[in-house]
Short mmCIF file of C-alpha atoms in Angstrom, two decimals:
data_model
loop_
_atom_site.label_atom_id
_atom_site.label_comp_id
_atom_site.label_asym_id
_atom_site.label_seq_id
_atom_site.Cartn_x
_atom_site.Cartn_y
_atom_site.Cartn_z
CA UNK A 1 62.30 146.47 277.86
CA UNK A 2 60.26 148.00 280.38
CA UNK A 3 57.83 146.41 278.00
CA UNK A 4 59.36 142.80 278.23
CA UNK A 5 59.18 143.14 281.88
CA UNK A 6 55.77 144.02 282.57
CA UNK A 7 54.74 141.11 279.82
CA UNK A 8 57.45 138.46 281.94
CA UNK A 9 55.65 139.49 285.21
CA UNK A 10 52.33 138.87 283.92
CA UNK A 11 53.13 135.53 282.37
CA UNK A 12 54.01 134.62 286.19
CA UNK A 13 57.61 134.49 284.89
CA UNK A 14 59.50 136.49 287.06
CA UNK A 15 57.89 135.77 290.62
CA UNK A 16 57.22 132.41 291.95
CA UNK A 17 54.23 134.16 293.93
CA UNK A 18 51.49 135.38 291.34
CA UNK A 19 49.70 137.51 293.71
CA UNK A 20 53.20 139.53 294.32
CA UNK A 21 53.69 139.09 290.15
CA UNK A 22 50.53 140.59 289.75
CA UNK A 23 51.49 143.94 291.80
CA UNK A 24 54.66 144.19 289.63
CA UNK A 25 52.48 144.20 286.75
CA UNK A 26 50.07 146.90 287.71
CA UNK A 27 53.50 148.78 288.89
CA UNK A 28 55.30 148.18 285.45
CA UNK A 29 52.34 147.87 283.24
CA UNK A 30 49.54 150.31 284.14
CA UNK A 31 52.06 152.74 286.32
CA UNK A 32 54.73 153.03 284.06
CA UNK A 33 53.06 152.08 280.16
CA UNK A 34 49.38 152.94 280.95
CA UNK A 35 48.36 149.54 280.32
CA UNK A 36 45.46 147.64 281.87
CA UNK A 37 47.38 143.94 282.83
CA UNK A 38 43.99 142.54 283.35
CA UNK A 39 43.09 144.06 279.77
CA UNK A 40 46.48 142.76 278.39
CA UNK A 41 45.99 139.27 280.31
CA UNK A 42 42.44 138.68 278.68
CA UNK A 43 44.28 139.86 275.58
CA UNK A 44 47.62 137.99 275.64
CA UNK A 45 45.73 134.42 276.82
CA UNK A 46 43.20 134.72 274.14
CA UNK A 47 46.22 135.05 271.23
CA UNK A 48 47.95 132.47 273.60
CA UNK A 49 45.51 129.50 273.30
CA UNK A 50 44.05 130.60 269.62
CA UNK A 51 47.97 131.58 267.98
CA UNK A 52 46.82 132.65 264.60
CA UNK A 53 43.74 130.94 264.69
CA UNK A 54 41.51 133.83 262.19
CA UNK A 55 38.26 134.96 264.14
CA UNK A 56 39.45 134.30 267.56
CA UNK A 57 43.73 135.81 267.80
CA UNK A 58 43.09 138.83 268.64
CA UNK A 59 46.78 139.96 267.65
CA UNK A 60 46.10 139.39 264.00
CA UNK A 61 42.87 141.26 263.59
CA UNK A 62 43.97 144.29 262.90
CA UNK A 63 41.17 145.10 260.08
CA UNK A 64 40.46 147.55 258.07
CA UNK A 65 43.95 148.81 259.08
CA UNK A 66 46.47 146.02 257.98
CA UNK A 67 46.49 142.36 256.71
CA UNK A 68 48.76 140.46 258.08
CA UNK A 69 47.74 137.34 256.04
CA UNK A 70 45.91 136.52 252.69
CA UNK A 71 43.41 134.58 254.64
CA UNK A 72 42.25 137.37 256.27
CA UNK A 73 40.99 139.28 252.81
CA UNK A 74 38.39 136.15 252.85
CA UNK A 75 38.80 135.46 249.65
CA UNK A 76 38.28 139.48 249.04
CA UNK A 77 35.01 139.56 251.71
CA UNK A 78 37.20 142.06 253.98
CA UNK A 79 37.78 144.90 250.77
CA UNK A 80 34.54 144.56 248.86
CA UNK A 81 33.06 145.11 252.68
CA UNK A 82 34.71 148.19 253.85
CA UNK A 83 35.85 150.76 251.71
CA UNK A 84 38.63 151.49 254.48
CA UNK A 85 40.27 148.02 254.05
CA UNK A 86 40.04 148.81 250.29
CA UNK A 87 41.55 152.11 250.52
CA UNK A 88 44.59 150.98 253.30
CA UNK A 89 45.64 147.59 252.95
CA UNK A 90 47.00 147.92 249.15
CA UNK A 91 49.41 150.95 250.82
CA UNK A 92 49.60 148.88 253.79
CA UNK A 93 53.60 148.88 253.63
CA UNK A 94 54.22 152.08 253.15
CA UNK A 95 51.25 152.47 256.78
CA UNK A 96 52.28 149.73 258.61
CA UNK A 97 55.06 151.93 260.50
CA UNK A 98 52.62 154.74 260.86
CA UNK A 99 49.93 152.62 262.24
CA UNK A 100 52.60 150.89 264.55
CA UNK A 101 54.07 154.78 265.52
CA UNK A 102 50.19 154.61 266.73
CA UNK A 103 50.04 151.81 268.88
CA UNK A 104 50.28 152.49 272.20
CA UNK A 105 48.11 155.31 271.76
CA UNK A 106 45.54 152.77 271.07
CA UNK A 107 46.14 150.39 273.46
CA UNK A 108 46.09 152.98 276.45
CA UNK A 109 42.63 153.57 275.32
CA UNK A 110 41.26 150.32 275.39
CA UNK A 111 42.89 149.74 278.79
CA UNK A 112 40.90 152.99 279.90
CA UNK A 113 38.25 151.51 278.55
CA UNK A 114 38.37 148.77 279.90
CA UNK A 115 39.56 149.90 283.65
CA UNK A 116 36.43 152.40 283.99
CA UNK A 117 33.96 149.60 282.42
CA UNK A 118 31.78 148.09 285.10
CA UNK A 119 30.91 145.54 283.39
CA UNK A 120 34.40 144.07 282.99
CA UNK A 121 35.58 141.77 285.62
CA UNK A 122 38.58 142.28 286.62
CA UNK A 123 40.17 139.81 289.39
CA UNK A 124 43.88 139.66 291.50
CA UNK A 125 45.64 142.12 293.10
CA UNK A 126 43.91 144.91 293.90
CA UNK A 127 41.58 144.43 291.26
CA UNK A 128 39.90 147.46 289.42
CA UNK A 129 40.44 149.92 291.74
CA UNK A 130 44.18 149.69 292.11
CA UNK A 131 43.99 149.04 287.83
CA UNK A 132 42.08 152.67 287.79
CA UNK A 133 44.90 154.44 289.97
CA UNK A 134 47.74 152.64 288.07
CA UNK A 135 46.78 154.39 285.02
CA UNK A 136 45.76 157.35 286.76
CA UNK A 137 49.45 157.79 287.77
CA UNK A 138 50.78 157.19 284.46
CA UNK A 139 48.98 160.57 282.63
CA UNK A 140 49.11 162.76 286.19
CA UNK A 141 53.29 161.92 285.58
CA UNK A 142 53.11 163.55 282.35
CA UNK A 143 51.48 166.51 283.53
CA UNK A 144 54.37 168.44 284.37
CA UNK A 145 54.94 168.58 280.46
CA UNK A 146 52.85 171.29 280.34
CA UNK A 147 53.81 173.08 283.15
CA UNK A 148 57.48 173.47 282.42
CA UNK A 149 57.57 173.75 278.75
CA UNK A 150 55.35 175.55 276.21
CA UNK A 151 52.24 173.67 275.35
CA UNK A 152 53.58 172.78 271.64
CA UNK A 153 56.82 171.55 272.89
CA UNK A 154 55.30 169.46 275.62
CA UNK A 155 52.22 168.03 272.99
CA UNK A 156 54.73 166.95 270.67
CA UNK A 157 57.39 165.68 273.00
CA UNK A 158 54.52 163.12 273.74
CA UNK A 159 53.64 162.41 270.46
CA UNK A 160 56.99 161.72 269.89
CA UNK A 161 57.61 159.72 272.80
CA UNK A 162 54.40 157.52 272.48
CA UNK A 163 55.32 157.22 268.33
CA UNK A 164 59.05 155.76 269.09
CA UNK A 165 57.37 153.91 271.86
CA UNK A 166 55.11 152.15 269.44
CA UNK A 167 57.65 151.86 266.72
CA UNK A 168 60.04 149.76 269.04
CA UNK A 169 57.58 147.45 270.37
CA UNK A 170 56.64 146.74 267.06
CA UNK A 171 59.96 146.55 265.62
CA UNK A 172 60.40 143.61 268.33
CA UNK A 173 57.34 141.45 268.21
CA UNK A 174 55.74 141.49 264.77
CA UNK A 175 58.07 138.71 263.67
CA UNK A 176 57.09 136.96 266.19
CA UNK A 177 53.80 134.96 264.42
CA UNK A 178 53.14 137.40 261.40
CA UNK A 179 53.68 135.56 257.98
CA UNK A 180 53.45 131.92 259.64
CA UNK A 181 50.42 129.86 258.67
CA UNK A 182 47.02 131.42 259.50
CA UNK A 183 44.17 128.73 260.49
CA UNK A 184 40.82 128.52 260.17
CA UNK A 185 39.03 126.80 263.09
CA UNK A 186 38.06 123.70 261.45
CA UNK A 187 41.19 123.40 261.04
CA UNK A 188 42.24 124.46 264.20
CA UNK A 189 40.16 121.73 266.65
CA UNK A 190 42.30 119.41 264.86
CA UNK A 191 45.83 120.48 265.78
CA UNK A 192 47.16 119.21 268.99
CA UNK A 193 48.51 122.45 271.05
CA UNK A 194 51.98 121.62 270.60
CA UNK A 195 52.18 121.52 266.74
CA UNK A 196 49.79 124.58 266.44
CA UNK A 197 52.46 126.79 269.12
CA UNK A 198 55.18 125.67 267.12
CA UNK A 199 53.84 126.27 263.58
CA UNK A 200 52.36 129.38 264.24
CA UNK A 201 55.13 130.96 265.54
CA UNK A 202 58.34 131.91 264.55
CA UNK A 203 61.95 131.98 265.97
CA UNK A 204 64.42 134.88 265.19
CA UNK A 205 68.49 133.18 265.95
CA UNK A 206 70.07 134.32 268.79
CA UNK A 207 72.89 136.41 269.31
CA UNK A 208 73.45 139.28 272.20
CA UNK A 209 71.53 141.91 269.81
CA UNK A 210 68.66 140.08 268.84
CA UNK A 211 68.41 139.00 272.57
CA UNK A 212 68.39 142.12 273.72
CA UNK A 213 66.34 143.90 270.83
CA UNK A 214 63.48 141.09 271.45
CA UNK A 215 63.68 141.08 274.64
CA UNK A 216 64.59 137.19 275.17
CA UNK A 217 61.02 136.81 273.23
CA UNK A 218 62.72 136.08 269.76
CA UNK A 219 62.60 132.41 271.04
CA UNK A 220 58.56 132.60 270.45
CA UNK A 221 58.48 128.83 269.87
CA UNK A 222 59.79 128.18 273.65
CA UNK A 223 57.36 131.11 274.77
CA UNK A 224 54.22 129.91 273.24
CA UNK A 225 54.85 126.23 274.33
CA UNK A 226 56.05 126.90 278.26
CA UNK A 227 54.28 130.56 278.74
CA UNK A 228 55.56 130.78 282.31
CA UNK A 229 59.24 130.01 281.65
CA UNK A 230 61.83 132.58 283.02
CA UNK A 231 63.13 134.23 279.60
CA UNK A 232 66.86 133.69 280.62
CA UNK A 233 66.00 129.98 280.29
CA UNK A 234 64.72 130.01 276.58
CA UNK A 235 68.24 129.03 275.32
CA UNK A 236 68.22 125.92 277.48
CA UNK A 237 64.47 124.70 275.74
CA UNK A 238 65.59 125.30 272.19
CA UNK A 239 67.11 122.22 271.98
CA UNK A 240 64.95 120.19 273.29
CA UNK A 241 62.36 121.64 271.58
CA UNK A 242 64.29 121.04 267.84
CA UNK A 243 65.02 117.34 268.50
CA UNK A 244 61.12 117.43 269.78
CA UNK A 245 60.37 118.79 266.56
CA UNK A 246 62.84 116.33 264.70
CA UNK A 247 61.65 113.11 265.86
CA UNK A 248 58.18 114.09 265.12
CA UNK A 249 58.72 115.24 262.20
CA UNK A 250 57.10 119.13 262.94
CA UNK A 251 58.74 121.87 261.19
CA UNK A 252 60.78 124.25 263.52
CA UNK A 253 61.13 127.95 261.78
CA UNK A 254 64.52 129.50 263.27
CA UNK A 255 65.77 132.34 260.65
CA UNK A 256 67.87 135.22 261.42
CA UNK A 257 66.21 138.73 262.06
CA UNK A 258 66.41 140.00 258.78
CA UNK A 259 65.60 137.29 256.98
CA UNK A 260 62.06 137.02 259.33
CA UNK A 261 61.69 140.52 258.41
CA UNK A 262 62.07 139.88 255.04
CA UNK A 263 59.09 137.40 255.19
CA UNK A 264 57.15 139.60 257.29
CA UNK A 265 57.86 142.43 254.06
CA UNK A 266 56.73 139.96 252.02
CA UNK A 267 53.37 138.52 253.10
CA UNK A 268 52.26 142.04 253.86
CA UNK A 269 53.01 142.65 250.15
CA UNK A 270 50.89 139.88 249.22
CA UNK A 271 47.96 141.16 251.12
CA UNK A 272 48.31 144.43 249.64
CA UNK A 273 48.87 143.44 245.90
CA UNK A 274 46.03 141.21 245.97
CA UNK A 275 43.54 144.14 247.00
CA UNK A 276 45.74 146.39 244.65
CA UNK A 277 44.93 144.34 241.87
CA UNK A 278 41.28 143.08 243.69
CA UNK A 279 42.65 139.77 241.90
CA UNK A 280 41.84 137.06 244.70
CA UNK A 281 41.31 134.13 242.29
CA UNK A 282 44.60 132.19 243.17
CA UNK A 283 43.72 132.25 247.05
CA UNK A 284 40.53 131.09 247.59
CA UNK A 285 38.32 131.94 251.22
CA UNK A 286 38.74 128.29 252.53
CA UNK A 287 42.61 127.97 251.83
CA UNK A 288 44.08 124.60 252.21
CA UNK A 289 45.21 122.92 254.91
CA UNK A 290 48.85 123.40 255.75
CA UNK A 291 51.03 120.77 256.45
CA UNK A 292 52.03 120.11 259.62
CA UNK A 293 55.14 117.89 258.83
CA UNK A 294 58.08 118.38 257.01
CA UNK A 295 58.72 116.78 254.14
#
């Protein structure tokens, strides 16, 4: 829930005043979660601008640990050039959840490196100083664990809490784009903005449970089309987007939660099977252009 609010503030979807929204982003992100707001915005804005574009979308670039789509294996080159990928990708259906449990540690480490890297440009409310202060407060607040509990207990609690946090984030957001089409740069440049966001995103059918679990981002298509739209209005935008897709014959992909999970696992399994057998003959490096329209 905190992570969803963090993204809401940094998407400027909560408050009209961007400066105030950035201050709340530092509070909810840097202080409450240990994430650098500027690091996250740089990463996430790139993702929005190049959704599922090979080589440019940072959210799908998880090699050598995970391959979300066969195109990322580059016809086997990614496996042949990386012993670690050759070891891990065939096992990724088993290792995905453990890796996601480590995700928060990775994001926090990247945030620290970003905030303390003087070559990185940090603008906005408070700038680099406020970013650093927020992260320091986050980790300083954990020190009482080591004062009031035995060292081993404190470490185990810290590891477990971060692992659960990483798992919950992954469980809520893994369905947004994974298992959806991936485009190469030459294909990407020939797709209009709206079609790209619609075709590379997956909506999860809304009900009170999925709305709560996904923090409103089960309306991923609407979120990508209108990133500053408050999440409580996504359900109002969805019928308009569906009508737009029907009018222009663009595929609108909306599935129940567990079907989305199945599609995601199928994509992981396909990559794992290809890597295990080292058989990439049926999936050439330059994959065929995904259809823009239905039918």
